[in-house]
Amino acid sequence: MARKTKAEAAATREALLDAAEDIFLEKGVARTSLEQIARHAGMTRGAVYWHFKNKCDLFQAMLLRVRMPFEELAEEANNSGLANDPLSAIREACRQGFSRLEQPRYQRVHAILIHHCEVFGDIDPLAMQNEIAEETLVALTGYFAHAADMGLLRQGLSSEIAAGLFQSMLGGLFHDWLRNHQRFSLIERGTALVDAQLSLMRA
Amino acid sequence: MARKTKAEAAATREALLDAAEDIFLEKGVARTSLEQIARHAGMTRGAVYWHFKNKCDLFQAMLLRVRMPFEELAEEANNSGLANDPLSAIREACRQGFSRLEQPRYQRVHAILIHHCEVFGDIDPLAMQNEIAEETLVALTGYFAHAADMGLLRQGLSSEIAAGLFQSMLGGLFHDWLRNHQRFSLIERGTALVDAQLSLMRA
DNA sequence: AAGAATACATACACGAGTGTATGGAAAGTG
DNA sequence: CACTTTCCATACACTCGTGTATGTATTCTT
């Protein structure tokens, strides 16, 4: 085969990553070969080994195309100027995260990470999930503590328990939705649950 | 090798399943070979292929040694004579499930099912999780509807939303705990969260 | 415009894992 | 006490996937 222009080469690289998303999601990471990925992108294994060192490298490249939603959730919660209303800040951060995850690429990659890959090379999805969960819990605890100081929380509800309840609820919702996203809309059901939970927690 | 007595043969079968639990949990299902399982049990692959048809059959046999806690959770919640207090019935059913899952074998097998195996042969772990989640949601909806009829729920809180919140919270808690169970006690944290959530929901 | 680098396709060697076939010694069975 | 069956080890053939080496037409460089 002949050499292609730089733009074409970049396009085949993206096509390989797209194909990897498709087949990883369908068959799981461990059960898919580089041959299957290449064929699904209309290429051969030669293209894969030119653009990526091996399967693990390709997997990492696939992850780099999306950012973790919870990280952005924490970021955007900090950036939102609602520091005087921490509970509303939590709500808006959740809605931001929901709409991010509804984008097909985000949804597919996260579904692969959480439900379709095992420990794999030097990538440990469970460790990544643990980090994300811990970050989320810390961020939520801060916001609920702030809310408690302002007297916004129902009496008898500590900020630690509130943060734990909220984080578990969010995690369960994400797992449910990623398992089969066509059953319900994440934004609709997510905001309904978030609003209900915050309403229960408000003084 | 020589033939062993029936009891000894059954013991080696259990030893093979124990070894499978260990290595599946450590390395993931896809990355473990039958050779590794056999060696970890002090046997060879001949023993594995005598007791099981293949890897998928061994996996199913491993699953059969534990039963789904949610099914039994619902059963025992029905059997408990707390029909006049649905919220307390939910609490007790959850505590039953927590103590079940704290048993090492239950914890290990469920951690494997949820976090350490992909789609695999004719076994689809995600489908199993979907079934369990659906059953749980239906059961919870029934109990919360009963509670709503009795006026036990806070006004403005529908039984569907209450069930959704509770199921997501339970699911998130399970995923968190199964990811690394040494971080906290499921019974302690679980009952704390369940009590807090039910307290928020009570009228 | 000529050499060098690029972007793949093709071909090959290699190991790892699987499934099966065979062997054999002890346990059950009558 | 023969005789069959059981329980497992060993050995072999086979497939699948990987990694690398090589070829090659084209694009980029100067």
GROMACS .gro file of C-alpha atoms (C1' of nucleotides) in nm:
model
  466
    1MET     CA    1   0.000   0.000   0.000
    2ALA     CA    2   0.090   0.351  -0.061
    3ARG     CA    3   0.158   0.621   0.185
    4LYS     CA    4  -0.123   0.864   0.260
    5THR     CA    5  -0.125   1.230   0.351
    6LYS     CA    6  -0.096   1.332   0.713
    7ALA     CA    7  -0.464   1.415   0.733
    8GLU     CA    8  -0.559   1.076   0.589
    9ALA     CA    9  -0.330   0.900   0.833
   10ALA     CA   10  -0.490   1.082   1.124
   11ALA     CA   11  -0.831   0.984   0.987
   12THR     CA   12  -0.741   0.614   0.978
   13ARG     CA   13  -0.613   0.642   1.333
   14GLU     CA   14  -0.948   0.782   1.441
   15ALA     CA   15  -1.126   0.514   1.240
   16LEU     CA   16  -0.928   0.246   1.421
   17LEU     CA   17  -1.026   0.393   1.757
   18ASP     CA   18  -1.390   0.412   1.648
   19ALA     CA   19  -1.379   0.048   1.542
   20ALA     CA   20  -1.218  -0.045   1.873
   21GLU     CA   21  -1.503   0.123   2.061
   22ASP     CA   22  -1.760  -0.067   1.860
   23ILE     CA   23  -1.612  -0.411   1.904
   24PHE     CA   24  -1.493  -0.365   2.261
   25LEU     CA   25  -1.849  -0.271   2.351
   26GLU     CA   26  -1.993  -0.565   2.162
   27LYS     CA   27  -1.756  -0.847   2.256
   28GLY     CA   28  -1.559  -0.719   2.553
   29VAL     CA   29  -1.198  -0.611   2.549
   30ALA     CA   30  -1.033  -0.943   2.617
   31ARG     CA   31  -1.225  -1.133   2.349
   32THR     CA   32  -1.151  -0.896   2.062
   33SER     CA   33  -0.838  -0.934   1.853
   34LEU     CA   34  -0.651  -0.658   1.675
   35GLU     CA   35  -0.740  -0.833   1.350
   36GLN     CA   36  -1.112  -0.780   1.418
   37ILE     CA   37  -1.057  -0.413   1.495
   38ALA     CA   38  -0.853  -0.357   1.182
   39ARG     CA   39  -1.103  -0.536   0.958
   40HIS     CA   40  -1.393  -0.341   1.106
   41ALA     CA   41  -1.209  -0.020   1.013
   42GLY     CA   42  -1.130  -0.147   0.663
   43MET     CA   43  -0.759  -0.186   0.744
   44THR     CA   44  -0.518  -0.463   0.834
   45ARG     CA   45  -0.319  -0.531   1.148
   46GLY     CA   46  -0.030  -0.346   0.990
   47ALA     CA   47  -0.215  -0.018   1.035
   48VAL     CA   48  -0.286  -0.097   1.398
   49TYR     CA   49   0.077  -0.176   1.476
   50TRP     CA   50   0.188   0.138   1.293
   51HIS     CA   51  -0.033   0.372   1.496
   52PHE     CA   52  -0.019   0.190   1.829
   53LYS     CA   53   0.239  -0.015   2.014
   54ASN     CA   54  -0.005  -0.291   2.109
   55LYS     CA   55  -0.358  -0.354   2.232
   56CYS     CA   56  -0.300  -0.185   2.566
   57ASP     CA   57  -0.162   0.125   2.395
   58LEU     CA   58  -0.465   0.139   2.168
   59PHE     CA   59  -0.693   0.105   2.469
   60GLN     CA   60  -0.523   0.396   2.645
   61ALA     CA   61  -0.551   0.607   2.330
   62MET     CA   62  -0.921   0.528   2.322
   63LEU     CA   63  -0.955   0.644   2.683
   64LEU     CA   64  -0.768   0.966   2.608
   65ARG     CA   65  -1.037   1.075   2.364
   66VAL     CA   66  -1.280   1.124   2.652
   67ARG     CA   67  -1.237   1.276   2.994
   68MET     CA   68  -1.378   1.137   3.312
   69PRO     CA   69  -1.721   1.283   3.387
   70PHE     CA   70  -1.677   1.294   3.762
   71GLU     CA   71  -1.357   1.491   3.729
   72GLU     CA   72  -1.540   1.743   3.516
   73LEU     CA   73  -1.828   1.731   3.758
   74ALA     CA   74  -1.598   1.839   4.037
   75GLU     CA   75  -1.430   2.099   3.815
   76GLU     CA   76  -1.752   2.249   3.696
   77ALA     CA   77  -1.899   2.246   4.042
   78ASN     CA   78  -1.603   2.454   4.150
   79ASN     CA   79  -1.636   2.681   3.851
   80SER     CA   80  -2.005   2.739   3.889
   81GLY     CA   81  -2.053   3.059   4.078
   82LEU     CA   82  -2.318   2.911   4.306
   83ALA     CA   83  -2.099   2.892   4.615
   84ASN     CA   84  -2.372   3.071   4.808
   85ASP     CA   85  -2.611   2.784   4.724
   86PRO     CA   86  -2.413   2.458   4.749
   87LEU     CA   87  -2.711   2.231   4.689
   88SER     CA   88  -2.797   2.403   4.362
   89ALA     CA   89  -2.431   2.382   4.264
   90ILE     CA   90  -2.446   2.005   4.315
   91ARG     CA   91  -2.757   1.985   4.104
   92GLU     CA   92  -2.609   2.180   3.817
   93ALA     CA   93  -2.285   1.982   3.826
   94CYS     CA   94  -2.484   1.660   3.805
   95ARG     CA   95  -2.682   1.787   3.510
   96GLN     CA   96  -2.361   1.886   3.335
   97GLY     CA   97  -2.221   1.539   3.393
   98PHE     CA   98  -2.542   1.376   3.270
   99SER     CA   99  -2.546   1.564   2.943
  100ARG     CA  100  -2.179   1.483   2.887
  101LEU     CA  101  -2.242   1.115   2.937
  102GLU     CA  102  -2.535   1.114   2.697
  103GLN     CA  103  -2.293   1.186   2.412
  104PRO     CA  104  -2.244   0.854   2.231
  105ARG     CA  105  -1.867   0.844   2.258
  106TYR     CA  106  -1.868   0.916   2.629
  107GLN     CA  107  -2.137   0.660   2.690
  108ARG     CA  108  -1.962   0.388   2.493
  109VAL     CA  109  -1.619   0.439   2.643
  110HIS     CA  110  -1.750   0.447   2.997
  111ALA     CA  111  -1.962   0.141   2.937
  112ILE     CA  112  -1.650  -0.037   2.814
  113LEU     CA  113  -1.448   0.076   3.112
  114ILE     CA  114  -1.705  -0.023   3.371
  115HIS     CA  115  -1.878  -0.325   3.222
  116HIS     CA  116  -1.671  -0.468   2.936
  117CYS     CA  117  -1.309  -0.491   3.047
  118GLU     CA  118  -1.118  -0.671   3.319
  119VAL     CA  119  -0.784  -0.590   3.472
  120PHE     CA  120  -0.571  -0.543   3.166
  121GLY     CA  121  -0.204  -0.472   3.117
  122ASP     CA  122  -0.101  -0.179   3.334
  123ILE     CA  123  -0.454  -0.042   3.323
  124ASP     CA  124  -0.670  -0.121   3.625
  125PRO     CA  125  -1.025  -0.001   3.565
  126LEU     CA  126  -1.121  -0.073   3.925
  127ALA     CA  127  -0.845   0.150   4.053
  128MET     CA  128  -0.965   0.425   3.821
  129GLN     CA  129  -1.321   0.380   3.948
  130ASN     CA  130  -1.196   0.394   4.306
  131GLU     CA  131  -1.014   0.720   4.242
  132ILE     CA  132  -1.316   0.873   4.076
  133ALA     CA  133  -1.547   0.759   4.355
  134GLU     CA  134  -1.311   0.897   4.618
  135GLU     CA  135  -1.280   1.233   4.441
  136THR     CA  136  -1.654   1.257   4.407
  137LEU     CA  137  -1.710   1.174   4.772
  138VAL     CA  138  -1.459   1.435   4.885
  139ALA     CA  139  -1.611   1.702   4.663
  140LEU     CA  140  -1.965   1.618   4.772
  141THR     CA  141  -1.865   1.615   5.139
  142GLY     CA  142  -1.723   1.965   5.103
  143TYR     CA  143  -2.040   2.097   4.946
  144PHE     CA  144  -2.269   1.932   5.197
  145ALA     CA  145  -2.051   2.057   5.483
  146HIS     CA  146  -2.087   2.405   5.345
  147ALA     CA  147  -2.461   2.355   5.316
  148ALA     CA  148  -2.477   2.229   5.675
  149ASP     CA  149  -2.292   2.540   5.796
  150MET     CA  150  -2.553   2.752   5.623
  151GLY     CA  151  -2.832   2.558   5.787
  152LEU     CA  152  -2.962   2.422   5.459
  153LEU     CA  153  -2.961   2.056   5.563
  154ARG     CA  154  -3.239   1.881   5.746
  155GLN     CA  155  -3.160   1.848   6.115
  156GLY     CA  156  -3.013   1.512   6.212
  157LEU     CA  157  -2.852   1.469   5.870
  158SER     CA  158  -2.474   1.494   5.887
  159SER     CA  159  -2.279   1.613   5.585
  160GLU     CA  160  -2.083   1.285   5.570
  161ILE     CA  161  -2.399   1.074   5.555
  162ALA     CA  162  -2.554   1.311   5.302
  163ALA     CA  163  -2.247   1.288   5.080
  164GLY     CA  164  -2.237   0.908   5.113
  165LEU     CA  165  -2.604   0.873   5.024
  166PHE     CA  166  -2.570   1.102   4.727
  167GLN     CA  167  -2.254   0.941   4.592
  168SER     CA  168  -2.397   0.590   4.620
  169MET     CA  169  -2.716   0.702   4.447
  170LEU     CA  170  -2.520   0.858   4.161
  171GLY     CA  171  -2.298   0.552   4.126
  172GLY     CA  172  -2.591   0.314   4.116
  173LEU     CA  173  -2.767   0.531   3.860
  174PHE     CA  174  -2.459   0.537   3.636
  175HIS     CA  175  -2.410   0.162   3.654
  176ASP     CA  176  -2.776   0.100   3.577
  177TRP     CA  177  -2.776   0.335   3.282
  178LEU     CA  178  -2.446   0.218   3.135
  179ARG     CA  179  -2.568  -0.141   3.149
  180ASN     CA  180  -2.827  -0.057   2.884
  181HIS     CA  181  -2.867   0.305   2.802
  182GLN     CA  182  -3.171   0.261   2.578
  183ARG     CA  183  -3.395   0.181   2.872
  184PHE     CA  184  -3.419   0.539   2.996
  185SER     CA  185  -3.277   0.887   2.948
  186LEU     CA  186  -2.998   0.963   3.191
  187ILE     CA  187  -3.077   1.333   3.198
  188GLU     CA  188  -3.446   1.285   3.269
  189ARG     CA  189  -3.421   1.011   3.528
  190GLY     CA  190  -3.102   1.156   3.673
  191THR     CA  191  -3.242   1.502   3.735
  192ALA     CA  192  -3.559   1.351   3.877
  193LEU     CA  193  -3.362   1.145   4.126
  194VAL     CA  194  -3.120   1.426   4.209
  195ASP     CA  195  -3.402   1.671   4.266
  196ALA     CA  196  -3.594   1.424   4.478
  197GLN     CA  197  -3.291   1.343   4.690
  198LEU     CA  198  -3.194   1.708   4.739
  199SER     CA  199  -3.554   1.788   4.822
  200LEU     CA  200  -3.552   1.521   5.091
  201MET     CA  201  -3.226   1.654   5.232
  202ARG     CA  202  -3.321   2.021   5.236
  203ALA     CA  203  -3.428   2.167   5.567
  204MET     CA  204  -0.276  -4.148   3.875
  205ALA     CA  205  -0.493  -4.366   4.079
  206ARG     CA  206  -0.862  -4.337   4.126
  207LYS     CA  207  -0.985  -4.180   4.450
  208THR     CA  208  -1.290  -4.243   4.661
  209LYS     CA  209  -1.611  -4.060   4.585
  210ALA     CA  210  -1.562  -3.823   4.875
  211GLU     CA  211  -1.210  -3.743   4.762
  212ALA     CA  212  -1.328  -3.677   4.408
  213ALA     CA  213  -1.593  -3.438   4.537
  214ALA     CA  214  -1.327  -3.269   4.746
  215THR     CA  215  -1.103  -3.212   4.445
  216ARG     CA  216  -1.400  -3.070   4.257
  217GLU     CA  217  -1.459  -2.821   4.537
  218ALA     CA  218  -1.086  -2.746   4.548
  219LEU     CA  219  -1.092  -2.667   4.177
  220LEU     CA  220  -1.384  -2.429   4.225
  221ASP     CA  221  -1.207  -2.266   4.520
  222ALA     CA  222  -0.896  -2.221   4.309
  223ALA     CA  223  -1.104  -2.076   4.028
  224GLU     CA  224  -1.253  -1.819   4.265
  225ASP     CA  225  -0.908  -1.716   4.383
  226ILE     CA  226  -0.752  -1.670   4.042
  227PHE     CA  227  -1.060  -1.527   3.871
  228LEU     CA  228  -1.071  -1.262   4.141
  229GLU     CA  229  -0.699  -1.193   4.112
  230LYS     CA  230  -0.646  -1.193   3.736
  231GLY     CA  231  -0.994  -1.171   3.585
  232VAL     CA  232  -1.179  -1.452   3.414
  233ALA     CA  233  -1.051  -1.402   3.061
  234ARG     CA  234  -0.683  -1.388   3.159
  235THR     CA  235  -0.678  -1.709   3.362
  236SER     CA  236  -0.613  -2.044   3.198
  237LEU     CA  237  -0.741  -2.379   3.312
  238GLU     CA  238  -0.378  -2.476   3.368
  239GLN     CA  239  -0.340  -2.200   3.630
  240ILE     CA  240  -0.657  -2.310   3.808
  241ALA     CA  241  -0.551  -2.674   3.812
  242ARG     CA  242  -0.201  -2.595   3.941
  243HIS     CA  243  -0.338  -2.368   4.214
  244ALA     CA  244  -0.551  -2.661   4.331
  245GLY     CA  245  -0.258  -2.904   4.316
  246MET     CA  246  -0.403  -3.084   4.011
  247THR     CA  247  -0.354  -3.091   3.637
  248ARG     CA  248  -0.583  -2.991   3.353
  249GLY     CA  249  -0.694  -3.353   3.330
  250ALA     CA  250  -0.886  -3.312   3.657
  251VAL     CA  251  -1.052  -2.997   3.529
  252TYR     CA  252  -1.168  -3.160   3.205
  253TRP     CA  253  -1.293  -3.459   3.399
  254HIS     CA  254  -1.514  -3.258   3.633
  255PHE     CA  255  -1.618  -2.985   3.389
  256LYS     CA  256  -1.686  -2.964   3.020
  257ASN     CA  257  -1.484  -2.646   2.969
  258LYS     CA  258  -1.410  -2.309   3.123
  259CYS     CA  259  -1.765  -2.182   3.081
  260ASP     CA  260  -1.907  -2.490   3.251
  261LEU     CA  261  -1.666  -2.444   3.542
  262PHE     CA  262  -1.772  -2.082   3.568
  263GLN     CA  263  -2.139  -2.177   3.584
  264ALA     CA  264  -2.065  -2.437   3.850
  265MET     CA  265  -1.887  -2.169   4.051
  266LEU     CA  266  -2.195  -1.946   4.025
  267LEU     CA  267  -2.421  -2.230   4.137
  268ARG     CA  268  -2.243  -2.247   4.471
  269VAL     CA  269  -2.397  -1.914   4.564
  270ARG     CA  270  -2.749  -1.796   4.508
  271MET     CA  271  -2.847  -1.444   4.424
  272PRO     CA  272  -2.893  -1.256   4.749
  273PHE     CA  273  -3.157  -1.024   4.610
  274GLU     CA  274  -3.395  -1.307   4.532
  275GLU     CA  275  -3.362  -1.445   4.880
  276LEU     CA  276  -3.371  -1.094   5.014
  277ALA     CA  277  -3.714  -1.047   4.865
  278GLU     CA  278  -3.827  -1.392   4.980
  279GLU     CA  279  -3.722  -1.338   5.339
  280ALA     CA  280  -3.865  -0.991   5.339
  281ASN     CA  281  -4.196  -1.146   5.238
  282ASN     CA  282  -4.162  -1.412   5.503
  283SER     CA  283  -4.086  -1.166   5.779
  284GLY     CA  284  -4.409  -1.074   5.951
  285LEU     CA  285  -4.349  -0.703   5.914
  286ALA     CA  286  -4.617  -0.644   5.654
  287ASN     CA  287  -4.773  -0.383   5.877
  288ASP     CA  288  -4.448  -0.183   5.863
  289PRO     CA  289  -4.312  -0.197   5.505
  290LEU     CA  290  -4.023   0.039   5.571
  291SER     CA  291  -3.895  -0.175   5.853
  292ALA     CA  292  -3.936  -0.479   5.631
  293ILE     CA  293  -3.713  -0.313   5.372
  294ARG     CA  294  -3.456  -0.237   5.637
  295GLU     CA  295  -3.447  -0.594   5.763
  296ALA     CA  296  -3.428  -0.737   5.413
  297CYS     CA  297  -3.131  -0.513   5.340
  298ARG     CA  298  -2.956  -0.621   5.657
  299GLN     CA  299  -3.012  -0.983   5.562
  300GLY     CA  300  -2.858  -0.919   5.223
  301PHE     CA  301  -2.562  -0.735   5.374
  302SER     CA  302  -2.474  -1.016   5.610
  303ARG     CA  303  -2.506  -1.267   5.326
  304LEU     CA  304  -2.267  -1.071   5.110
  305GLU     CA  305  -2.013  -1.036   5.389
  306GLN     CA  306  -1.954  -1.412   5.376
  307PRO     CA  307  -1.626  -1.455   5.185
  308ARG     CA  308  -1.759  -1.687   4.918
  309TYR     CA  309  -2.056  -1.463   4.836
  310GLN     CA  310  -1.836  -1.157   4.829
  311ARG     CA  311  -1.575  -1.315   4.603
  312VAL     CA  312  -1.818  -1.461   4.351
  313HIS     CA  313  -2.018  -1.141   4.322
  314ALA     CA  314  -1.702  -0.935   4.287
  315ILE     CA  315  -1.600  -1.167   4.003
  316LEU     CA  316  -1.940  -1.140   3.838
  317ILE     CA  317  -1.960  -0.764   3.859
  318HIS     CA  318  -1.602  -0.647   3.827
  319HIS     CA  319  -1.383  -0.926   3.693
  320CYS     CA  320  -1.555  -1.085   3.396
  321GLU     CA  321  -1.674  -0.971   3.056
  322VAL     CA  322  -1.938  -1.121   2.830
  323PHE     CA  323  -1.831  -1.480   2.820
  324GLY     CA  324  -1.963  -1.781   2.635
  325ASP     CA  325  -2.339  -1.806   2.683
  326ILE     CA  326  -2.313  -1.624   3.016
  327ASP     CA  327  -2.394  -1.256   3.010
  328PRO     CA  328  -2.319  -1.101   3.350
  329LEU     CA  329  -2.482  -0.774   3.248
  330ALA     CA  330  -2.808  -0.950   3.169
  331MET     CA  331  -2.794  -1.116   3.510
  332GLN     CA  332  -2.736  -0.779   3.676
  333ASN     CA  333  -3.024  -0.632   3.482
  334GLU     CA  334  -3.256  -0.906   3.599
  335ILE     CA  335  -3.150  -0.860   3.960
  336ALA     CA  336  -3.187  -0.482   3.939
  337GLU     CA  337  -3.531  -0.515   3.784
  338GLU     CA  338  -3.650  -0.763   4.046
  339THR     CA  339  -3.521  -0.540   4.323
  340LEU     CA  340  -3.689  -0.235   4.178
  341VAL     CA  341  -4.023  -0.416   4.143
  342ALA     CA  342  -4.006  -0.548   4.498
  343LEU     CA  343  -3.909  -0.210   4.640
  344THR     CA  344  -4.184  -0.035   4.445
  345GLY     CA  345  -4.438  -0.270   4.597
  346TYR     CA  346  -4.320  -0.205   4.949
  347PHE     CA  347  -4.304   0.170   4.904
  348ALA     CA  348  -4.650   0.173   4.745
  349HIS     CA  349  -4.780  -0.010   5.047
  350ALA     CA  350  -4.606   0.242   5.272
  351ALA     CA  351  -4.756   0.530   5.075
  352ASP     CA  352  -5.105   0.384   5.116
  353MET     CA  353  -5.048   0.375   5.490
  354GLY     CA  354  -4.937   0.737   5.489
  355LEU     CA  355  -4.583   0.651   5.599
  356LEU     CA  356  -4.409   0.842   5.320
  357ARG     CA  357  -4.323   1.209   5.328
  358GLN     CA  358  -4.572   1.409   5.124
  359GLY     CA  359  -4.462   1.487   4.772
  360LEU     CA  360  -4.256   1.167   4.753
  361SER     CA  361  -4.405   0.912   4.512
  362SER     CA  362  -4.349   0.544   4.565
  363GLU     CA  363  -4.181   0.512   4.225
  364ILE     CA  364  -3.927   0.785   4.299
  365ALA     CA  365  -3.867   0.643   4.645
  366ALA     CA  366  -3.802   0.298   4.501
  367GLY     CA  367  -3.574   0.440   4.233
  368LEU     CA  368  -3.371   0.637   4.483
  369PHE     CA  369  -3.339   0.341   4.714
  370GLN     CA  370  -3.242   0.094   4.445
  371SER     CA  371  -2.979   0.325   4.298
  372MET     CA  372  -2.836   0.387   4.642
  373LEU     CA  373  -2.815   0.015   4.713
  374GLY     CA  374  -2.657  -0.056   4.376
  375GLY     CA  375  -2.395   0.213   4.417
  376LEU     CA  376  -2.314   0.089   4.765
  377PHE     CA  377  -2.269  -0.269   4.640
  378HIS     CA  378  -2.044  -0.165   4.355
  379ASP     CA  379  -1.833   0.049   4.584
  380TRP     CA  380  -1.796  -0.225   4.841
  381LEU     CA  381  -1.726  -0.504   4.595
  382ARG     CA  382  -1.454  -0.295   4.434
  383ASN     CA  383  -1.250  -0.327   4.753
  384HIS     CA  384  -1.426  -0.474   5.049
  385GLN     CA  385  -1.148  -0.404   5.300
  386ARG     CA  386  -1.217  -0.031   5.295
  387PHE     CA  387  -1.533  -0.053   5.503
  388SER     CA  388  -1.782  -0.294   5.656
  389LEU     CA  389  -2.084  -0.344   5.435
  390ILE     CA  390  -2.313  -0.412   5.729
  391GLU     CA  391  -2.208  -0.102   5.921
  392ARG     CA  392  -2.203   0.146   5.635
  393GLY     CA  393  -2.500  -0.021   5.467
  394THR     CA  394  -2.730   0.000   5.767
  395ALA     CA  395  -2.617   0.358   5.832
  396LEU     CA  396  -2.709   0.460   5.478
  397VAL     CA  397  -3.032   0.259   5.475
  398ASP     CA  398  -3.143   0.405   5.805
  399ALA     CA  399  -3.056   0.756   5.696
  400GLN     CA  400  -3.240   0.721   5.366
  401LEU     CA  401  -3.549   0.568   5.527
  402SER     CA  402  -3.543   0.838   5.791
  403LEU     CA  403  -3.542   1.104   5.518
  404MET     CA  404  -3.832   0.935   5.344
  405ARG     CA  405  -4.051   0.880   5.649
  406ALA     CA  406  -4.333   1.122   5.704
  407DA     C1'  407   1.378   1.616  -0.886
  408DA     C1'  408   1.608   1.288  -0.601
  409DG     C1'  409   1.669   1.094  -0.161
  410DA     C1'  410   1.454   1.013   0.278
  411DA     C1'  411   1.075   0.928   0.557
  412DT     C1'  412   0.598   0.784   0.590
  413DA     C1'  413   0.181   0.480   0.602
  414DC     C1'  414   0.047   0.105   0.550
  415DA     C1'  415  -0.005  -0.438   0.352
  416DT     C1'  416   0.182  -0.885   0.352
  417DA     C1'  417   0.432  -1.274   0.528
  418DC     C1'  418   0.640  -1.542   0.882
  419DA     C1'  419   0.788  -1.729   1.330
  420DC     C1'  420   0.652  -1.814   1.782
  421DG     C1'  421   0.409  -1.919   2.215
  422DA     C1'  422   0.006  -1.992   2.471
  423DG     C1'  423  -0.412  -2.217   2.542
  424DT     C1'  424  -0.755  -2.557   2.415
  425DG     C1'  425  -0.967  -3.007   2.333
  426DT     C1'  426  -0.902  -3.483   2.298
  427DA     C1'  427  -0.693  -3.926   2.308
  428DT     C1'  428  -0.463  -4.253   2.571
  429DG     C1'  429  -0.287  -4.485   2.986
  430DG     C1'  430  -0.315  -4.661   3.440
  431DA     C1'  431  -0.407  -4.756   3.916
  432DA     C1'  432  -0.728  -4.785   4.259
  433DA     C1'  433  -1.220  -4.810   4.400
  434DG     C1'  434  -1.681  -5.019   4.340
  435DT     C1'  435  -1.968  -5.397   4.219
  436DG     C1'  436  -2.151  -5.860   4.178
  437DC     C1'  437  -1.202  -6.220   4.343
  438DA     C1'  438  -1.246  -6.092   3.868
  439DC     C1'  439  -1.421  -5.709   3.624
  440DT     C1'  440  -1.588  -5.281   3.523
  441DT     C1'  441  -1.588  -4.810   3.615
  442DT     C1'  442  -1.398  -4.407   3.800
  443DC     C1'  443  -1.058  -4.038   3.858
  444DC     C1'  444  -0.692  -3.825   3.706
  445DA     C1'  445  -0.208  -3.760   3.463
  446DT     C1'  446   0.032  -3.738   3.045
  447DA     C1'  447   0.094  -3.657   2.565
  448DC     C1'  448  -0.030  -3.477   2.121
  449DA     C1'  449  -0.241  -3.205   1.749
  450DC     C1'  450  -0.449  -2.795   1.645
  451DT     C1'  451  -0.606  -2.314   1.637
  452DC     C1'  452  -0.568  -1.833   1.743
  453DG     C1'  453  -0.343  -1.424   1.840
  454DT     C1'  454   0.071  -1.171   1.877
  455DG     C1'  455   0.496  -0.932   1.742
  456DT     C1'  456   0.819  -0.839   1.395
  457DA     C1'  457   1.038  -0.830   0.957
  458DT     C1'  458   1.002  -0.703   0.497
  459DG     C1'  459   0.815  -0.487   0.077
  460DT     C1'  460   0.650  -0.068  -0.150
  461DA     C1'  461   0.413   0.309  -0.338
  462DT     C1'  462   0.358   0.762  -0.216
  463DT     C1'  463   0.433   1.195   0.017
  464DC     C1'  464   0.736   1.519   0.214
  465DT     C1'  465   1.175   1.754   0.221
  466DT     C1'  466   1.542   2.056   0.024
   0.00000   0.00000   0.00000
